[in-house]
mmCIF file of C-alpha atoms and ligand atoms in Angstrom:
data_model
loop_
_atom_site.group_PDB
_atom_site.id
_atom_site.type_symbol
_atom_site.label_atom_id
_atom_site.label_comp_id
_atom_site.label_asym_id
_atom_site.label_seq_id
_atom_site.Cartn_x
_atom_site.Cartn_y
_atom_site.Cartn_z
ATOM 1 C CA MET H 6 -0.190 -0.370 0.052
ATOM 2 C CA SER H 7 0.965 3.443 -0.487
ATOM 3 C CA GLY H 8 1.408 6.949 1.325
ATOM 4 C CA PRO H 9 3.559 7.651 4.030
ATOM 5 C CA ARG H 10 4.883 5.738 6.499
ATOM 6 C CA VAL H 11 4.800 6.869 10.285
ATOM 7 C CA LEU H 12 6.191 5.731 13.251
ATOM 8 C CA ALA H 13 3.732 6.977 15.809
ATOM 9 C CA ILE H 14 4.318 7.672 19.761
ATOM 10 C CA GLU H 15 1.571 7.853 22.575
ATOM 11 C CA SER H 16 1.780 8.153 26.185
ATOM 12 C CA SER H 17 -0.361 10.378 26.781
ATOM 13 C CA CYS H 18 -1.410 8.232 30.341
ATOM 14 C CA ASP H 19 -0.266 4.264 31.579
ATOM 15 C CA GLU H 20 0.041 2.554 28.340
ATOM 16 C CA THR H 21 3.278 3.478 26.260
ATOM 17 C CA GLY H 22 2.370 2.680 22.517
ATOM 18 C CA VAL H 23 4.693 2.706 19.483
ATOM 19 C CA ALA H 24 3.523 1.724 15.542
ATOM 20 C CA VAL H 25 4.258 1.682 12.238
ATOM 21 C CA VAL H 26 1.209 3.091 10.188
ATOM 22 C CA VAL H 27 1.378 3.080 6.123
ATOM 23 C CA GLY H 28 -0.870 5.898 4.726
ATOM 24 C CA GLY H 29 -2.614 6.444 7.977
ATOM 25 C CA ARG H 30 -4.011 2.765 7.418
ATOM 26 C CA ARG H 31 -1.807 -0.341 7.279
ATOM 27 C CA ILE H 32 -0.551 -1.648 10.577
ATOM 28 C CA GLU H 33 2.991 -3.234 10.127
ATOM 29 C CA ALA H 34 3.896 -2.815 13.967
ATOM 30 C CA ASN H 35 1.791 -2.056 16.929
ATOM 31 C CA GLN H 36 3.348 -2.413 20.288
ATOM 32 C CA VAL H 37 2.229 -1.306 23.722
ATOM 33 C CA ALA H 38 3.026 -1.560 27.141
ATOM 34 C CA SER H 39 0.230 -1.589 29.841
ATOM 35 C CA GLN H 40 0.988 -0.109 33.044
ATOM 36 C CA VAL H 41 -2.877 -1.711 34.420
ATOM 37 C CA ALA H 42 -0.756 -4.191 36.486
ATOM 38 C CA LEU H 43 1.084 -1.515 38.424
ATOM 39 C CA HIS H 44 -2.148 0.296 38.783
ATOM 40 C CA ALA H 45 -4.276 -2.417 39.925
ATOM 41 C CA VAL H 46 -2.327 -2.060 42.866
ATOM 42 C CA THR H 47 -3.372 1.708 43.937
ATOM 43 C CA GLY H 48 -6.899 1.006 42.434
ATOM 44 C CA GLY H 49 -6.137 4.199 40.277
ATOM 45 C CA ILE H 50 -3.424 5.978 38.305
ATOM 46 C CA VAL H 51 -0.899 7.987 39.990
ATOM 47 C CA PRO H 52 0.656 10.463 37.605
ATOM 48 C CA GLU H 53 4.273 10.566 38.614
ATOM 49 C CA VAL H 54 4.025 6.564 38.545
ATOM 50 C CA ALA H 55 2.732 6.377 35.456
ATOM 51 C CA ALA H 56 5.093 9.092 33.894
ATOM 52 C CA ARG H 57 8.033 7.163 35.339
ATOM 53 C CA GLN H 58 7.035 4.178 33.693
ATOM 54 C CA GLN H 59 6.930 5.896 30.233
ATOM 55 C CA LEU H 60 10.052 6.549 31.099
ATOM 56 C CA ARG H 61 11.241 2.985 31.583
ATOM 57 C CA TRP H 62 9.291 1.854 28.475
ATOM 58 C CA ILE H 63 9.579 3.797 25.979
ATOM 59 C CA VAL H 64 13.019 2.430 24.220
ATOM 60 C CA PRO H 65 12.070 -0.732 24.713
ATOM 61 C CA THR H 66 8.553 -0.071 23.360
ATOM 62 C CA LEU H 67 10.192 1.478 20.248
ATOM 63 C CA GLU H 68 12.896 -1.243 19.511
ATOM 64 C CA ALA H 69 10.050 -3.805 20.249
ATOM 65 C CA ALA H 70 8.226 -2.020 17.367
ATOM 66 C CA PHE H 71 10.614 -1.694 14.458
ATOM 67 C CA GLN H 72 11.566 -5.636 14.986
ATOM 68 C CA GLN H 73 7.943 -6.118 15.045
ATOM 69 C CA SER H 74 7.921 -4.198 11.434
ATOM 70 C CA GLY H 75 11.099 -5.138 10.147
ATOM 71 C CA VAL H 76 12.039 -1.486 8.413
ATOM 72 C CA GLY H 77 14.657 1.028 9.536
ATOM 73 C CA TRP H 78 15.166 4.664 9.979
ATOM 74 C CA GLU H 79 15.387 4.871 5.820
ATOM 75 C CA ASP H 80 11.897 3.705 5.053
ATOM 76 C CA LEU H 81 10.246 6.046 7.363
ATOM 77 C CA ASP H 82 8.810 8.980 6.200
ATOM 78 C CA ALA H 83 7.396 10.807 9.697
ATOM 79 C CA VAL H 84 7.809 10.550 13.316
ATOM 80 C CA ALA H 85 4.282 11.595 14.786
ATOM 81 C CA VAL H 86 3.532 11.858 18.525
ATOM 82 C CA THR H 87 0.440 12.477 21.102
ATOM 83 C CA HIS H 88 0.656 16.146 22.429
ATOM 84 C CA GLY H 89 -2.501 16.137 24.575
ATOM 85 C CA PRO H 90 -4.641 16.001 25.903
ATOM 86 C CA GLY H 91 -3.445 13.263 29.070
ATOM 87 C CA LEU H 92 -1.227 13.495 31.967
ATOM 88 C CA ILE H 93 1.727 16.053 31.562
ATOM 89 C CA GLY H 94 4.402 13.827 32.810
ATOM 90 C CA SER H 95 3.395 10.982 30.711
ATOM 91 C CA LEU H 96 3.024 13.668 27.468
ATOM 92 C CA LEU H 97 6.550 15.094 28.325
ATOM 93 C CA VAL H 98 8.073 11.865 27.313
ATOM 94 C CA GLY H 99 6.351 11.007 24.155
ATOM 95 C CA VAL H 100 6.548 14.597 22.596
ATOM 96 C CA ASN H 101 10.757 14.789 23.616
ATOM 97 C CA VAL H 102 11.478 11.742 22.433
ATOM 98 C CA ALA H 103 9.690 11.706 19.388
ATOM 99 C CA LYS H 104 11.513 15.080 18.924
ATOM 100 C CA ALA H 105 14.560 14.210 19.621
ATOM 101 C CA LEU H 106 14.230 11.580 17.215
ATOM 102 C CA ALA H 107 12.360 13.661 14.090
ATOM 103 C CA VAL H 108 15.449 15.866 14.545
ATOM 104 C CA THR H 109 18.630 12.957 14.881
ATOM 105 C CA HIS H 110 16.859 11.236 11.659
ATOM 106 C CA ASP H 111 16.051 14.411 9.637
ATOM 107 C CA LEU H 112 12.252 13.338 9.236
ATOM 108 C CA PRO H 113 9.394 15.658 9.666
ATOM 109 C CA LEU H 114 7.102 15.711 13.062
ATOM 110 C CA VAL H 115 3.299 15.557 13.446
ATOM 111 C CA GLY H 116 1.626 16.410 16.406
ATOM 112 C CA VAL H 117 -1.893 14.625 17.249
ATOM 113 C CA ASN H 118 -4.385 14.905 19.513
ATOM 114 C CA HIS H 119 -5.017 11.532 21.820
ATOM 115 C CA ILE H 120 -9.257 12.362 21.301
ATOM 116 C CA GLU H 121 -8.077 12.607 17.524
ATOM 117 C CA GLY H 122 -6.346 9.348 17.190
ATOM 118 C CA HIS H 123 -9.308 7.391 19.165
ATOM 119 C CA ILE H 124 -11.664 8.199 16.093
ATOM 120 C CA TYR H 125 -9.351 7.371 13.250
ATOM 121 C CA ALA H 126 -9.141 3.785 15.215
ATOM 122 C CA ASN H 127 -11.619 3.489 12.408
ATOM 123 C CA TRP H 128 -9.552 3.947 9.706
ATOM 124 C CA LEU H 129 -7.126 1.235 10.417
ATOM 125 C CA THR H 130 -6.212 -2.569 9.398
ATOM 126 C CA GLY H 131 -3.804 -5.260 9.699
ATOM 127 C CA ALA H 132 -0.813 -5.715 7.636
ATOM 128 C CA ALA H 133 -2.010 -8.901 5.566
ATOM 129 C CA GLU H 134 -5.736 -7.133 5.235
ATOM 130 C CA THR H 135 -6.492 -7.421 1.631
ATOM 131 C CA PRO H 136 -7.953 -5.960 -0.546
ATOM 132 C CA LEU H 137 -8.206 -2.716 1.686
ATOM 133 C CA PRO H 138 -11.693 -2.395 3.076
ATOM 134 C CA ALA H 139 -13.398 0.914 2.532
ATOM 135 C CA GLU H 140 -12.724 3.936 4.321
ATOM 136 C CA PRO H 141 -15.510 5.263 7.026
ATOM 137 C CA PRO H 142 -17.659 7.552 5.058
ATOM 138 C CA PHE H 143 -18.191 11.256 5.699
ATOM 139 C CA PRO H 144 -20.753 12.238 7.402
ATOM 140 C CA LEU H 145 -19.966 10.312 10.246
ATOM 141 C CA VAL H 146 -20.996 10.851 13.901
ATOM 142 C CA CYS H 147 -18.273 9.231 16.431
ATOM 143 C CA LEU H 148 -19.108 9.050 20.036
ATOM 144 C CA VAL H 149 -15.956 8.737 21.611
ATOM 145 C CA VAL H 150 -15.905 7.165 25.182
ATOM 146 C CA SER H 151 -12.965 6.803 26.938
ATOM 147 C CA GLY H 152 -11.675 7.153 30.873
ATOM 148 C CA GLY H 153 -11.217 11.046 30.387
ATOM 149 C CA HIS H 154 -14.316 12.043 27.574
ATOM 150 C CA THR H 155 -17.216 11.058 26.774
ATOM 151 C CA GLN H 156 -18.384 13.377 23.750
ATOM 152 C CA LEU H 157 -19.952 13.126 20.398
ATOM 153 C CA VAL H 158 -18.562 14.263 17.177
ATOM 154 C CA LEU H 159 -19.817 15.189 14.144
ATOM 155 C CA MET H 160 -16.887 14.672 11.549
ATOM 156 C CA GLN H 161 -17.996 16.154 7.827
ATOM 157 C CA ASP H 162 -14.358 15.699 6.557
ATOM 158 C CA HIS H 163 -10.971 14.375 7.928
ATOM 159 C CA GLY H 164 -10.090 17.328 10.321
ATOM 160 C CA ARG H 165 -13.497 18.717 10.452
ATOM 161 C CA TYR H 166 -15.235 17.964 14.148
ATOM 162 C CA THR H 167 -18.231 19.655 14.977
ATOM 163 C CA LEU H 168 -18.503 18.883 18.822
ATOM 164 C CA LEU H 169 -22.517 17.868 19.196
ATOM 165 C CA GLY H 170 -22.574 17.121 22.936
ATOM 166 C CA GLN H 171 -20.002 15.915 25.417
ATOM 167 C CA THR H 172 -20.527 14.197 29.081
ATOM 168 C CA VAL H 173 -21.409 17.499 32.092
ATOM 169 C CA ASP H 174 -19.801 15.392 34.782
ATOM 170 C CA ASP H 175 -17.865 11.986 34.632
ATOM 171 C CA ALA H 176 -16.488 10.453 31.708
ATOM 172 C CA ALA H 177 -18.428 6.682 30.956
ATOM 173 C CA GLY H 178 -14.843 4.866 31.704
ATOM 174 C CA GLU H 179 -14.372 7.381 34.934
ATOM 175 C CA ALA H 180 -18.193 6.146 35.861
ATOM 176 C CA PHE H 181 -17.036 2.026 34.829
ATOM 177 C CA ASP H 182 -14.158 2.576 37.516
ATOM 178 C CA LYS H 183 -15.870 4.587 40.241
ATOM 179 C CA VAL H 184 -18.407 2.313 40.277
ATOM 180 C CA GLY H 185 -16.399 -0.885 39.541
ATOM 181 C CA ARG H 186 -13.768 0.475 42.852
ATOM 182 C CA LEU H 187 -17.883 0.569 44.730
ATOM 183 C CA LEU H 188 -18.797 -2.976 44.090
ATOM 184 C CA GLY H 189 -14.685 -4.280 45.363
ATOM 185 C CA LEU H 190 -14.025 -4.936 41.694
ATOM 186 C CA PRO H 191 -10.419 -4.856 40.121
ATOM 187 C CA TYR H 192 -8.939 -2.010 38.497
ATOM 188 C CA PRO H 193 -10.067 -1.240 36.011
ATOM 189 C CA GLY H 194 -13.781 -1.336 36.715
ATOM 190 C CA GLY H 195 -14.806 -1.034 32.741
ATOM 191 C CA PRO H 196 -13.344 -5.013 31.828
ATOM 192 C CA ALA H 197 -14.177 -6.072 35.403
ATOM 193 C CA ILE H 198 -17.892 -4.804 35.603
ATOM 194 C CA SER H 199 -18.461 -5.600 31.969
ATOM 195 C CA ALA H 200 -17.698 -9.661 33.006
ATOM 196 C CA ALA H 201 -19.504 -9.526 36.278
ATOM 197 C CA ALA H 202 -22.752 -8.235 33.686
ATOM 198 C CA VAL H 203 -22.319 -11.044 31.738
ATOM 199 C CA GLY H 204 -25.567 -13.168 31.782
ATOM 200 C CA ALA H 205 -26.338 -11.752 35.181
ATOM 201 C CA THR H 206 -30.110 -10.088 35.612
ATOM 202 C CA PRO H 207 -29.862 -6.529 36.390
ATOM 203 C CA ALA H 208 -30.953 -6.445 39.632
ATOM 204 C CA THR H 209 -32.694 -2.692 39.520
ATOM 205 C CA ARG H 210 -33.700 -0.374 37.264
ATOM 206 C CA PHE H 211 -31.352 3.047 37.632
ATOM 207 C CA PRO H 212 -32.133 6.085 36.704
ATOM 208 C CA ARG H 213 -31.642 7.624 33.494
ATOM 209 C CA ALA H 214 -30.245 11.308 33.513
ATOM 210 C CA ARG H 215 -31.939 13.957 32.115
ATOM 211 C CA THR H 216 -29.480 17.011 30.294
ATOM 212 C CA ALA H 217 -29.622 20.222 29.107
ATOM 213 C CA GLY H 218 -28.569 19.540 25.579
ATOM 214 C CA PRO H 219 -29.828 16.767 23.536
ATOM 215 C CA TYR H 220 -26.054 15.282 23.107
ATOM 216 C CA ASP H 221 -24.716 15.625 26.404
ATOM 217 C CA PHE H 222 -24.429 12.950 28.991
ATOM 218 C CA SER H 223 -24.272 12.870 33.072
ATOM 219 C CA PHE H 224 -22.820 10.123 34.865
ATOM 220 C CA SER H 225 -22.432 11.317 38.781
ATOM 221 C CA GLY H 226 -26.366 10.543 39.422
ATOM 222 C CA LEU H 227 -26.051 7.136 38.739
ATOM 223 C CA LYS H 228 -22.695 6.427 40.428
ATOM 224 C CA THR H 229 -24.331 7.775 43.377
ATOM 225 C CA ALA H 230 -27.557 5.694 42.677
ATOM 226 C CA VAL H 231 -25.425 2.679 43.007
ATOM 227 C CA LEU H 232 -24.098 3.773 45.983
ATOM 228 C CA ARG H 233 -27.108 4.305 47.635
ATOM 229 C CA ALA H 234 -28.561 0.860 46.576
ATOM 230 C CA VAL H 235 -25.209 -0.676 48.094
ATOM 231 C CA GLU H 236 -25.617 0.943 51.285
ATOM 232 C CA GLY H 237 -29.339 0.163 51.092
ATOM 233 C CA TYR H 238 -28.108 -3.628 51.274
ATOM 234 C CA ARG H 239 -25.649 -3.259 53.567
ATOM 235 C CA ALA H 240 -28.188 -1.661 55.599
ATOM 236 C CA ARG H 241 -30.723 -4.586 55.687
ATOM 237 C CA ASN H 242 -27.565 -6.825 55.964
ATOM 238 C CA GLU H 243 -28.710 -8.616 52.724
ATOM 239 C CA PRO H 244 -25.844 -9.787 50.238
ATOM 240 C CA ILE H 245 -24.586 -7.621 47.933
ATOM 241 C CA PRO H 246 -25.421 -8.741 44.260
ATOM 242 C CA ILE H 247 -22.569 -7.626 42.461
ATOM 243 C CA ASP H 248 -23.309 -9.121 39.225
ATOM 244 C CA GLY H 249 -27.284 -8.085 39.146
ATOM 245 C CA ILE H 250 -25.611 -4.545 40.323
ATOM 246 C CA ALA H 251 -23.033 -4.317 37.465
ATOM 247 C CA ALA H 252 -25.725 -5.285 34.903
ATOM 248 C CA ALA H 253 -27.864 -2.500 36.351
ATOM 249 C CA PHE H 254 -25.463 -0.137 35.535
ATOM 250 C CA GLU H 255 -24.059 -1.012 32.330
ATOM 251 C CA GLU H 256 -26.777 -1.061 31.007
ATOM 252 C CA ALA H 257 -28.032 2.096 32.292
ATOM 253 C CA VAL H 258 -24.726 3.240 30.922
ATOM 254 C CA VAL H 259 -25.287 1.466 27.568
ATOM 255 C CA ASP H 260 -28.894 2.936 26.916
ATOM 256 C CA ALA H 261 -27.740 6.370 27.780
ATOM 257 C CA LEU H 262 -24.737 6.336 25.154
ATOM 258 C CA ALA H 263 -26.867 4.164 22.524
ATOM 259 C CA THR H 264 -30.024 6.711 22.845
ATOM 260 C CA LYS H 265 -28.208 10.326 22.293
ATOM 261 C CA THR H 266 -25.751 8.711 19.655
ATOM 262 C CA LEU H 267 -28.880 7.263 18.098
ATOM 263 C CA ALA H 268 -30.657 10.728 18.159
ATOM 264 C CA ALA H 269 -27.523 12.103 17.016
ATOM 265 C CA ALA H 270 -27.166 10.519 13.867
ATOM 266 C CA ARG H 271 -30.987 11.038 13.391
ATOM 267 C CA ASP H 272 -30.679 14.620 13.283
ATOM 268 C CA HIS H 273 -27.183 14.807 11.038
ATOM 269 C CA GLY H 274 -28.280 12.260 8.258
ATOM 270 C CA VAL H 275 -24.872 10.880 8.629
ATOM 271 C CA ALA H 276 -23.687 7.912 6.537
ATOM 272 C CA ALA H 277 -22.041 5.764 9.327
ATOM 273 C CA VAL H 278 -21.098 5.973 13.240
ATOM 274 C CA ALA H 279 -18.512 5.185 15.066
ATOM 275 C CA LEU H 280 -16.869 4.484 18.265
ATOM 276 C CA GLY H 281 -13.595 4.950 19.953
ATOM 277 C CA GLY H 282 -11.990 5.397 23.065
ATOM 278 C CA GLY H 283 -11.568 2.229 25.837
ATOM 279 C CA VAL H 284 -15.205 1.803 26.429
ATOM 280 C CA ALA H 285 -15.993 1.308 22.597
ATOM 281 C CA ALA H 286 -14.294 -1.948 23.841
ATOM 282 C CA ASN H 287 -17.783 -2.816 25.725
ATOM 283 C CA ALA H 288 -19.292 -5.924 24.209
ATOM 284 C CA ALA H 289 -22.745 -4.533 25.404
ATOM 285 C CA LEU H 290 -22.804 -1.165 23.950
ATOM 286 C CA ARG H 291 -20.997 -2.442 20.573
ATOM 287 C CA HIS H 292 -23.802 -5.024 20.173
ATOM 288 C CA SER H 293 -26.951 -2.615 21.747
ATOM 289 C CA LEU H 294 -25.785 0.254 19.666
ATOM 290 C CA GLY H 295 -25.141 -1.914 16.334
ATOM 291 C CA GLN H 296 -28.913 -3.145 16.968
ATOM 292 C CA ARG H 297 -30.874 0.007 17.426
ATOM 293 C CA LEU H 298 -28.358 1.284 14.176
ATOM 294 C CA ARG H 299 -28.803 -1.602 12.226
ATOM 295 C CA ALA H 300 -32.932 -0.725 12.262
ATOM 296 C CA GLU H 301 -32.359 2.593 11.135
ATOM 297 C CA GLY H 302 -29.858 1.093 8.266
ATOM 298 C CA LEU H 303 -27.186 2.512 9.556
ATOM 299 C CA PRO H 304 -24.027 1.170 9.719
ATOM 300 C CA LEU H 305 -21.614 0.835 12.997
ATOM 301 C CA LEU H 306 -17.945 0.863 13.143
ATOM 302 C CA VAL H 307 -15.904 -0.423 15.785
ATOM 303 C CA PRO H 308 -12.059 -1.260 16.085
ATOM 304 C CA PRO H 309 -11.068 -3.764 17.443
ATOM 305 C CA PRO H 310 -10.638 -3.981 21.073
ATOM 306 C CA ALA H 311 -7.034 -3.888 21.339
ATOM 307 C CA LEU H 312 -7.337 -0.447 19.294
ATOM 308 C CA CYS H 313 -10.280 0.851 21.046
ATOM 309 C CA THR H 314 -7.821 1.416 24.058
ATOM 310 C CA ASP H 315 -4.752 3.669 24.274
ATOM 311 C CA ASN H 316 -1.936 2.413 21.687
ATOM 312 C CA GLY H 317 0.807 3.959 18.666
ATOM 313 C CA ALA H 318 -1.743 2.298 15.843
ATOM 314 C CA MET H 319 -4.678 4.939 16.351
ATOM 315 C CA ILE H 320 -1.884 7.926 16.834
ATOM 316 C CA GLY H 321 -0.185 6.971 13.509
ATOM 317 C CA ALA H 322 -3.916 6.852 11.420
ATOM 318 C CA ALA H 323 -4.755 10.010 12.277
ATOM 319 C CA ALA H 324 -1.209 11.422 11.666
ATOM 320 C CA GLY H 325 -1.001 9.864 8.303
ATOM 321 C CA PHE H 326 -3.959 12.018 7.246
ATOM 322 C CA ARG H 327 -2.755 15.116 9.281
ATOM 323 C CA PHE H 328 0.982 14.656 7.268
ATOM 324 C CA ALA H 329 -0.875 14.040 3.633
ATOM 325 C CA ALA H 330 -2.949 17.443 4.480
ATOM 326 C CA GLY H 331 0.625 18.908 4.890
ATOM 327 C CA ASP H 332 0.508 19.414 8.754
ATOM 328 C CA ARG H 333 3.844 19.564 10.433
ATOM 329 C CA ALA H 334 5.492 20.161 13.695
ATOM 330 C CA ASP H 335 8.723 21.247 14.635
ATOM 331 C CA ALA H 336 11.337 21.421 17.927
ATOM 332 C CA ALA H 337 8.367 24.091 19.344
ATOM 333 C CA LEU H 338 5.876 21.175 19.513
ATOM 334 C CA GLU H 339 4.445 21.182 23.333
ATOM 335 C CA ALA H 340 2.713 18.519 25.470
ATOM 336 C CA VAL H 341 -0.845 20.506 26.506
ATOM 337 C CA PRO H 342 -2.815 18.507 29.225
ATOM 338 C CA ASN H 343 -6.091 19.811 28.021
ATOM 339 C CA LEU H 344 -5.509 19.962 24.303
ATOM 340 C CA ALA H 345 -9.163 19.902 22.473
ATOM 341 C CA LEU H 346 -9.919 19.276 18.848
ATOM 342 C CA PRO H 347 -10.187 22.355 16.898
ATOM 343 C CA TRP H 348 -14.158 22.613 16.757
ATOM 344 C CA LEU H 349 -15.726 23.997 13.658
ATOM 345 C CA VAL H 350 -18.396 26.425 15.349
ATOM 346 C CA PRO H 351 -21.817 24.486 14.320
HETATM 347 N N1 ATP Y 404 -14.689 -3.597 27.952
HETATM 348 C C1 ATP Y 404 -15.177 -2.199 28.489
HETATM 349 N N2 ATP Y 404 -16.563 -2.039 28.998
HETATM 350 C C2 ATP Y 404 -16.424 -0.832 30.001
HETATM 351 N N3 ATP Y 404 -15.148 -0.266 29.796
HETATM 352 C C3 ATP Y 404 -14.308 -0.583 29.489
HETATM 353 C C4 ATP Y 404 -13.597 -1.523 28.711
HETATM 354 N N4 ATP Y 404 -12.486 -1.925 28.455
HETATM 355 C C5 ATP Y 404 -11.906 -0.738 28.659
HETATM 356 N N5 ATP Y 404 -12.989 0.667 29.360
HETATM 357 C C6 ATP Y 404 -12.264 1.302 29.926
HETATM 358 O O1 ATP Y 404 -12.161 2.485 29.420
HETATM 359 C C7 ATP Y 404 -10.996 3.560 30.211
HETATM 360 C C8 ATP Y 404 -9.618 3.194 29.239
HETATM 361 O O2 ATP Y 404 -9.967 4.053 28.099
HETATM 362 P P1 ATP Y 404 -8.453 4.748 27.569
HETATM 363 O O3 ATP Y 404 -7.392 4.476 27.497
HETATM 364 O O4 ATP Y 404 -9.315 5.358 25.992
HETATM 365 O O5 ATP Y 404 -8.751 5.929 28.707
HETATM 366 P P2 ATP Y 404 -7.601 7.537 28.447
HETATM 367 O O6 ATP Y 404 -7.040 7.341 27.510
HETATM 368 O O7 ATP Y 404 -7.260 7.115 30.256
HETATM 369 O O8 ATP Y 404 -8.583 8.708 28.405
HETATM 370 P P3 ATP Y 404 -8.993 9.527 27.558
HETATM 371 O O9 ATP Y 404 -8.673 8.729 26.003
HETATM 372 O O10 ATP Y 404 -10.137 10.148 27.500
HETATM 373 O O11 ATP Y 404 -7.210 10.551 27.509
HETATM 374 C C9 ATP Y 404 -11.176 2.945 31.424
HETATM 375 O O12 ATP Y 404 -12.133 3.963 32.174
HETATM 376 C C10 ATP Y 404 -11.795 1.515 31.425
HETATM 377 O O13 ATP Y 404 -12.467 1.262 32.545
HETATM 378 MG MG1 MG Y 405 -7.386 7.687 25.375
#
């Protein structure tokens, strides 16, 4: 396949990702060093610990990516890196390594927004997949659901984003993690709740939040409702039906996400709906949203679970399209913890 071959680095949070991606689509290597086991001990991410682990793993992960792809520096057209949003210490590791590599190997540098990466995971395909699958069609609505974000994004073309709505409090992944902790499940809560909920009958029906904006979300009330339910069982000296509460919580989150996403897709006459971010790995969400969209004749695009959570390949995908559009960064590229996408005015 043709197109620029990009070395992409992701270090915004607690995963060290390095990938080689061609033409913004084809993955030649994708290596991820995860800190999940380490943060499970503290039940969450300690930013300084995450940054030190990024330093520890960046070089071995780079070496593993080169080994997997079999390419050398002379085969690369650019170096790309996530420069925000994320944790400052973690971001600084990737940004500075990428800058140093670009300068020392005389390669152009491309700065990528992490959320744009989550969206572009939908463009990725494996090294051996032939013919190349069709690209996602425009316009599309993407539901970005991750540890720090829950946003409904209308994408009219490459790099053209309108923010339709977002969470007014907790992100969906954050809610999964907090409720997981509340139920005594291991960190991270998302996969643990999802596993507990499989085959379980919901113990109750948690209320769905009302929001002012038609495409906004709110999950903090749901989290409090779970807490009250757990306290109720404790006060009555009854065993807590962990699996049933997990199922009821997951059902409420999935219902809210699917309902608003469907409304956004209908109202904007899109050609497809896409999912991105760690919570997009959730099987119940993929199933429920897929089913509801099918009834409307709309396709749901979902990256494989390993490309939903943080990885370098998604950064390489976004960078491929940015590079083709002439986007270049230089040694002044900064790590920006609260970096936003360049939203178009609706
Ligand atoms: N199967 C699953 N079901 C529900 N949630 C999941 C699942 N797998 C992962 N998650 C959640 O995804 C989140 C991690 O996603 P991701 O790595 O994209 O977040 P992040 O990079 O920390 O945040 P952001 O992308 O907003 O900066 C966690 O909150 C985790 O619980
Ligand atoms: Mg992420």
